[in-house]
Amino acid sequence: MTLAPPLEDSVGIYAAALIQVRLRQLVALQADVLADQRREPLHQMRVACRQLRSTLQQFAPALSVPDPAAPDRLAKVGSHLGRRRDLDVLQHRLEHDFAPLLPEKESAVLRKLLKQLRRERKLAFEAVEEALKGRRYLKLLSQLQGWLREPQLTPLGHQPMRAWWGEFCQTALNDLLLEPGWQVDQPHDPEGQRQLHQLRKRLKRCRYGLTNLEPLRSESVAPWLDRLRAMQQHLGDLNDLQLLQQALQRQFHDAPDRLAPCLCSLLAEARDQAWLRWRAEADPLISPAGRSELQRLPLAGLPQGLTNS
């Protein structure tokens, strides 16, 4: 099976091909992640875990998998990978984006913060190691591998994928633009941060869902994947900077502005720039014209000859 099965495949066989690719990626990355020599395998494994979870959820109506709770189990593993990945990103941004711009007198403050992040990173890796070696996770991988040898499908799973493209596309987009995060105007308030975090997760699910459908109609889907990826990255930058601010506050309580005024100023400026980049991407999409364009995607993406079926 390949990542782009032919249009003649059924919904279930198409989904099984995607699941096989994601699962192979997940298994192949485990040794490098546990070796903890490089950061990139952890990032790739986090993405593969999310993609596998998203694929199982997206095509659940067509599949009879051995463990219906598989997406939830993958979510728990993904949360451990995500915590470790966040700490890697924070450490990298401090060392490469901010440290070169700080005056010498703030170097000691930065060293203390980096030391704390390294301690947290060590604890996060222990959680990752425990999750990846855990009985439940290994059993889940084994069950999915066994299922792939002879996929069990629902009646929908036997239907032709090309006839159901629009429905799966519509499901990926459902309620995306109704997320409260689009309307946030106070991004640094706790409620604003929460809503933006939820929107960021929803954008990821939407992008993964459309990525699964892209092989069938790349011309229609690819531009939207680029837009969603850019929006997700801008929200990710904003989230990283907010996490750095929280790390400063945890380490130095109520005195980060006094102990590290330059670092705090740089963080505030970077957050403002990230917010402006986000609004530049978001505002056109939630305009009447942008919403109408997105609503047409499920129809525009139908293979030729099926627009009236």
GROMACS .gro file of C-alpha atoms in nm:
model
  309
    1MET     CA    1   0.000   0.000   0.000
    2THR     CA    2   0.114   0.355  -0.072
    3LEU     CA    3   0.028   0.698   0.063
    4ALA     CA    4  -0.179   0.772  -0.249
    5PRO     CA    5  -0.404   0.473  -0.325
    6PRO     CA    6  -0.587   0.479  -0.660
    7LEU     CA    7  -0.929   0.640  -0.673
    8GLU     CA    8  -1.083   0.301  -0.739
    9ASP     CA    9  -0.998   0.183  -0.386
   10SER     CA   10  -1.272   0.158  -0.129
   11VAL     CA   11  -1.291   0.400   0.163
   12GLY     CA   12  -1.160   0.133   0.401
   13ILE     CA   13  -0.867   0.024   0.186
   14TYR     CA   14  -0.772   0.385   0.122
   15ALA     CA   15  -0.776   0.450   0.497
   16ALA     CA   16  -0.580   0.133   0.571
   17ALA     CA   17  -0.305   0.247   0.334
   18LEU     CA   18  -0.276   0.577   0.522
   19ILE     CA   19  -0.277   0.399   0.859
   20GLN     CA   20  -0.001   0.167   0.743
   21VAL     CA   21   0.222   0.456   0.642
   22ARG     CA   22   0.167   0.643   0.970
   23LEU     CA   23   0.220   0.330   1.178
   24ARG     CA   24   0.544   0.242   1.001
   25GLN     CA   25   0.673   0.593   1.063
   26LEU     CA   26   0.584   0.569   1.429
   27VAL     CA   27   0.756   0.233   1.480
   28ALA     CA   28   1.064   0.330   1.278
   29LEU     CA   29   1.127   0.642   1.490
   30GLN     CA   30   1.101   0.478   1.832
   31ALA     CA   31   1.465   0.367   1.863
   32ASP     CA   32   1.602   0.711   1.775
   33VAL     CA   33   1.364   0.883   2.014
   34LEU     CA   34   1.462   0.657   2.303
   35ALA     CA   35   1.833   0.703   2.219
   36ASP     CA   36   1.778   1.077   2.276
   37GLN     CA   37   2.077   1.181   2.065
   38ARG     CA   38   1.893   1.417   1.831
   39ARG     CA   39   1.581   1.629   1.864
   40GLU     CA   40   1.435   1.584   1.515
   41PRO     CA   41   1.319   1.220   1.559
   42LEU     CA   42   1.108   1.329   1.856
   43HIS     CA   43   0.940   1.595   1.645
   44GLN     CA   44   0.880   1.348   1.361
   45MET     CA   45   0.738   1.091   1.602
   46ARG     CA   46   0.506   1.348   1.757
   47VAL     CA   47   0.374   1.437   1.412
   48ALA     CA   48   0.338   1.069   1.310
   49CYS     CA   49   0.148   0.997   1.632
   50ARG     CA   50  -0.091   1.284   1.570
   51GLN     CA   51  -0.139   1.189   1.206
   52LEU     CA   52  -0.217   0.829   1.296
   53ARG     CA   53  -0.465   0.938   1.559
   54SER     CA   54  -0.628   1.183   1.318
   55THR     CA   55  -0.656   0.918   1.045
   56LEU     CA   56  -0.820   0.668   1.280
   57GLN     CA   57  -1.071   0.931   1.389
   58GLN     CA   58  -1.141   1.060   1.040
   59PHE     CA   59  -1.213   0.719   0.890
   60ALA     CA   60  -1.368   0.559   1.200
   61PRO     CA   61  -1.712   0.519   1.030
   62ALA     CA   62  -1.549   0.295   0.768
   63LEU     CA   63  -1.328   0.082   0.995
   64SER     CA   64  -1.373  -0.191   1.255
   65VAL     CA   65  -1.045  -0.163   1.442
   66PRO     CA   66  -0.964  -0.395   1.736
   67ASP     CA   67  -0.941  -0.111   1.990
   68PRO     CA   68  -1.197   0.169   1.947
   69ALA     CA   69  -1.008   0.366   2.213
   70ALA     CA   70  -0.690   0.370   2.001
   71PRO     CA   71  -0.711   0.746   1.927
   72ASP     CA   72  -0.737   0.822   2.299
   73ARG     CA   73  -0.439   0.599   2.376
   74LEU     CA   74  -0.237   0.770   2.104
   75ALA     CA   75  -0.338   1.108   2.246
   76LYS     CA   76  -0.182   1.018   2.582
   77VAL     CA   77   0.144   0.917   2.417
   78GLY     CA   78   0.133   1.228   2.202
   79SER     CA   79   0.093   1.452   2.507
   80HIS     CA   80   0.416   1.315   2.654
   81LEU     CA   81   0.597   1.364   2.324
   82GLY     CA   82   0.450   1.714   2.301
   83ARG     CA   83   0.567   1.817   2.646
   84ARG     CA   84   0.920   1.708   2.567
   85ARG     CA   85   0.909   1.875   2.226
   86ASP     CA   86   0.785   2.204   2.376
   87LEU     CA   87   1.081   2.211   2.614
   88ASP     CA   88   1.321   2.144   2.326
   89VAL     CA   89   1.173   2.437   2.135
   90LEU     CA   90   1.185   2.671   2.434
   91GLN     CA   91   1.548   2.586   2.502
   92HIS     CA   92   1.641   2.634   2.137
   93ARG     CA   93   1.465   2.969   2.113
   94LEU     CA   94   1.631   3.100   2.426
   95GLU     CA   95   1.976   2.989   2.316
   96HIS     CA   96   1.954   3.097   1.952
   97ASP     CA   97   1.691   3.372   1.925
   98PHE     CA   98   1.733   3.565   2.249
   99ALA     CA   99   2.068   3.489   2.415
  100PRO     CA  100   2.276   3.666   2.145
  101LEU     CA  101   2.071   3.984   2.197
  102LEU     CA  102   2.098   4.003   2.577
  103PRO     CA  103   2.341   4.223   2.772
  104GLU     CA  104   2.603   4.046   2.980
  105LYS     CA  105   2.431   4.132   3.308
  106GLU     CA  106   2.130   3.917   3.211
  107SER     CA  107   2.338   3.613   3.121
  108ALA     CA  108   2.316   3.473   3.475
  109VAL     CA  109   1.937   3.501   3.464
  110LEU     CA  110   1.929   3.316   3.134
  111ARG     CA  111   2.158   3.040   3.266
  112LYS     CA  112   1.925   2.981   3.560
  113LEU     CA  113   1.625   2.958   3.332
  114LEU     CA  114   1.801   2.719   3.093
  115LYS     CA  115   1.909   2.504   3.386
  116GLN     CA  116   1.548   2.476   3.502
  117LEU     CA  117   1.432   2.389   3.150
  118ARG     CA  118   1.695   2.114   3.128
  119ARG     CA  119   1.564   1.965   3.455
  120GLU     CA  120   1.209   1.974   3.324
  121ARG     CA  121   1.328   1.826   2.995
  122LYS     CA  122   1.488   1.532   3.177
  123LEU     CA  123   1.165   1.459   3.363
  124ALA     CA  124   0.967   1.489   3.039
  125PHE     CA  125   1.196   1.238   2.870
  126GLU     CA  126   1.143   0.990   3.153
  127ALA     CA  127   0.769   1.019   3.091
  128VAL     CA  128   0.822   0.964   2.716
  129GLU     CA  129   1.037   0.659   2.783
  130GLU     CA  130   0.778   0.511   3.018
  131ALA     CA  131   0.498   0.571   2.766
  132LEU     CA  132   0.682   0.419   2.468
  133LYS     CA  133   0.786   0.111   2.664
  134GLY     CA  134   0.445   0.071   2.827
  135ARG     CA  135   0.240  -0.244   2.778
  136ARG     CA  136  -0.070  -0.062   2.654
  137TYR     CA  137   0.117   0.129   2.384
  138LEU     CA  138   0.305  -0.175   2.259
  139LYS     CA  139  -0.017  -0.378   2.258
  140LEU     CA  140  -0.187  -0.105   2.054
  141LEU     CA  141   0.089  -0.113   1.792
  142SER     CA  142   0.065  -0.490   1.774
  143GLN     CA  143  -0.315  -0.480   1.735
  144LEU     CA  144  -0.298  -0.227   1.453
  145GLN     CA  145  -0.027  -0.424   1.274
  146GLY     CA  146  -0.240  -0.737   1.299
  147TRP     CA  147  -0.548  -0.552   1.175
  148LEU     CA  148  -0.359  -0.420   0.872
  149ARG     CA  149  -0.286  -0.776   0.757
  150GLU     CA  150  -0.660  -0.825   0.709
  151PRO     CA  151  -0.851  -0.498   0.758
  152GLN     CA  152  -1.204  -0.531   0.891
  153LEU     CA  153  -1.440  -0.276   0.739
  154THR     CA  154  -1.791  -0.145   0.796
  155PRO     CA  155  -2.039  -0.129   0.505
  156LEU     CA  156  -1.919   0.227   0.437
  157GLY     CA  157  -1.564   0.096   0.421
  158HIS     CA  158  -1.655  -0.107   0.111
  159GLN     CA  159  -1.789   0.196  -0.076
  160PRO     CA  160  -1.569   0.365  -0.341
  161MET     CA  161  -1.353   0.641  -0.196
  162ARG     CA  162  -1.408   0.867  -0.495
  163ALA     CA  163  -1.781   0.877  -0.424
  164TRP     CA  164  -1.731   0.987  -0.060
  165TRP     CA  165  -1.452   1.244  -0.100
  166GLY     CA  166  -1.680   1.540  -0.041
  167GLU     CA  167  -1.827   1.402   0.282
  168PHE     CA  168  -1.485   1.334   0.432
  169CYS     CA  169  -1.366   1.676   0.325
  170GLN     CA  170  -1.670   1.840   0.482
  171THR     CA  171  -1.611   1.649   0.806
  172ALA     CA  172  -1.253   1.776   0.822
  173LEU     CA  173  -1.379   2.135   0.793
  174ASN     CA  174  -1.684   2.107   1.020
  175ASP     CA  175  -1.718   2.399   1.264
  176LEU     CA  176  -1.360   2.515   1.203
  177LEU     CA  177  -1.461   2.877   1.157
  178LEU     CA  178  -1.694   2.869   1.459
  179GLU     CA  179  -1.404   2.824   1.701
  180PRO     CA  180  -1.401   3.119   1.949
  181GLY     CA  181  -1.028   3.163   1.892
  182TRP     CA  182  -1.089   3.342   1.562
  183GLN     CA  183  -1.254   3.628   1.751
  184VAL     CA  184  -0.991   3.671   2.025
  185ASP     CA  185  -0.864   4.027   2.061
  186GLN     CA  186  -0.677   3.984   2.391
  187PRO     CA  187  -0.428   3.708   2.309
  188HIS     CA  188  -0.228   3.735   2.631
  189ASP     CA  189  -0.521   3.701   2.871
  190PRO     CA  190  -0.570   3.348   3.014
  191GLU     CA  191  -0.905   3.299   2.837
  192GLY     CA  192  -0.766   3.431   2.511
  193GLN     CA  193  -0.469   3.196   2.538
  194ARG     CA  194  -0.701   2.902   2.606
  195GLN     CA  195  -0.920   2.977   2.305
  196LEU     CA  196  -0.621   3.024   2.076
  197HIS     CA  197  -0.475   2.695   2.199
  198GLN     CA  198  -0.802   2.518   2.116
  199LEU     CA  199  -0.807   2.680   1.773
  200ARG     CA  200  -0.450   2.573   1.708
  201LYS     CA  201  -0.544   2.211   1.785
  202ARG     CA  202  -0.848   2.236   1.559
  203LEU     CA  203  -0.635   2.374   1.276
  204LYS     CA  204  -0.402   2.076   1.314
  205ARG     CA  205  -0.689   1.829   1.293
  206CYS     CA  206  -0.825   2.004   0.988
  207ARG     CA  207  -0.485   2.007   0.818
  208TYR     CA  208  -0.422   1.640   0.892
  209GLY     CA  209  -0.767   1.552   0.762
  210LEU     CA  210  -0.713   1.741   0.437
  211THR     CA  211  -0.361   1.596   0.405
  212ASN     CA  212  -0.520   1.250   0.403
  213LEU     CA  213  -0.744   1.359   0.115
  214GLU     CA  214  -0.485   1.553  -0.084
  215PRO     CA  215  -0.371   1.258  -0.301
  216LEU     CA  216  -0.719   1.245  -0.451
  217ARG     CA  217  -0.737   1.611  -0.548
  218SER     CA  218  -0.407   1.789  -0.487
  219GLU     CA  219  -0.493   2.087  -0.707
  220SER     CA  220  -0.783   2.189  -0.480
  221VAL     CA  221  -0.639   2.089  -0.143
  222ALA     CA  222  -0.270   2.190  -0.162
  223PRO     CA  223  -0.327   2.570  -0.143
  224TRP     CA  224  -0.544   2.525   0.166
  225LEU     CA  225  -0.280   2.309   0.330
  226ASP     CA  226  -0.029   2.589   0.281
  227ARG     CA  227  -0.265   2.842   0.437
  228LEU     CA  228  -0.354   2.622   0.732
  229ARG     CA  229   0.012   2.538   0.793
  230ALA     CA  230   0.105   2.908   0.800
  231MET     CA  231  -0.174   2.990   1.044
  232GLN     CA  232  -0.081   2.699   1.265
  233GLN     CA  233   0.284   2.808   1.268
  234HIS     CA  234   0.192   3.165   1.366
  235LEU     CA  235  -0.020   3.039   1.655
  236GLY     CA  236   0.262   2.800   1.745
  237ASP     CA  237   0.509   3.089   1.761
  238LEU     CA  238   0.270   3.281   1.983
  239ASN     CA  239   0.224   2.978   2.207
  240ASP     CA  240   0.600   2.920   2.238
  241LEU     CA  241   0.655   3.281   2.342
  242GLN     CA  242   0.375   3.260   2.598
  243LEU     CA  243   0.530   2.943   2.739
  244LEU     CA  244   0.864   3.122   2.767
  245GLN     CA  245   0.695   3.405   2.955
  246GLN     CA  246   0.534   3.155   3.191
  247ALA     CA  247   0.870   2.982   3.244
  248LEU     CA  248   1.022   3.317   3.341
  249GLN     CA  249   0.744   3.380   3.588
  250ARG     CA  250   0.777   3.034   3.742
  251GLN     CA  251   1.151   3.075   3.782
  252PHE     CA  252   1.156   3.433   3.911
  253HIS     CA  253   0.801   3.470   4.046
  254ASP     CA  254   0.691   3.833   4.022
  255ALA     CA  255   1.028   3.984   3.936
  256PRO     CA  256   1.119   3.884   3.578
  257ASP     CA  257   1.084   4.244   3.454
  258ARG     CA  258   1.334   4.360   3.717
  259LEU     CA  259   1.581   4.073   3.679
  260ALA     CA  260   1.569   4.042   3.300
  261PRO     CA  261   1.419   4.361   3.153
  262CYS     CA  262   1.583   4.316   2.812
  263LEU     CA  263   1.467   3.955   2.778
  264CYS     CA  264   1.113   4.049   2.882
  265SER     CA  265   1.112   4.335   2.632
  266LEU     CA  266   1.233   4.108   2.352
  267LEU     CA  267   0.968   3.851   2.441
  268ALA     CA  268   0.693   4.112   2.439
  269GLU     CA  269   0.805   4.247   2.102
  270ALA     CA  270   0.824   3.897   1.954
  271ARG     CA  271   0.475   3.815   2.084
  272ASP     CA  272   0.335   4.133   1.928
  273GLN     CA  273   0.494   4.046   1.592
  274ALA     CA  274   0.362   3.688   1.608
  275TRP     CA  275   0.014   3.822   1.679
  276LEU     CA  276   0.027   4.060   1.382
  277ARG     CA  277   0.138   3.775   1.153
  278TRP     CA  278  -0.148   3.560   1.281
  279ARG     CA  279  -0.409   3.830   1.221
  280ALA     CA  280  -0.275   3.891   0.870
  281GLU     CA  281  -0.348   3.524   0.790
  282ALA     CA  282  -0.668   3.484   0.993
  283ASP     CA  283  -0.864   3.796   0.900
  284PRO     CA  284  -0.895   3.717   0.527
  285LEU     CA  285  -1.021   3.366   0.604
  286ILE     CA  286  -1.301   3.474   0.838
  287SER     CA  287  -1.417   3.748   0.602
  288PRO     CA  288  -1.736   3.670   0.401
  289ALA     CA  289  -1.529   3.603   0.088
  290GLY     CA  290  -1.285   3.379   0.275
  291ARG     CA  291  -1.559   3.176   0.442
  292SER     CA  292  -1.736   3.131   0.111
  293GLU     CA  293  -1.415   3.010  -0.053
  294LEU     CA  294  -1.357   2.751   0.218
  295GLN     CA  295  -1.719   2.632   0.204
  296ARG     CA  296  -1.676   2.553  -0.166
  297LEU     CA  297  -1.378   2.325  -0.108
  298PRO     CA  298  -1.574   1.997  -0.061
  299LEU     CA  299  -1.751   2.054  -0.394
  300ALA     CA  300  -1.449   2.191  -0.578
  301GLY     CA  301  -1.252   1.886  -0.475
  302LEU     CA  302  -1.488   1.627  -0.617
  303PRO     CA  303  -1.329   1.420  -0.895
  304GLN     CA  304  -1.447   1.509  -1.241
  305GLY     CA  305  -1.778   1.347  -1.334
  306LEU     CA  306  -1.909   1.326  -0.975
  307THR     CA  307  -2.015   1.686  -0.914
  308ASN     CA  308  -2.379   1.597  -0.988
  309SER     CA  309  -2.386   1.261  -0.812
   0.00000   0.00000   0.00000
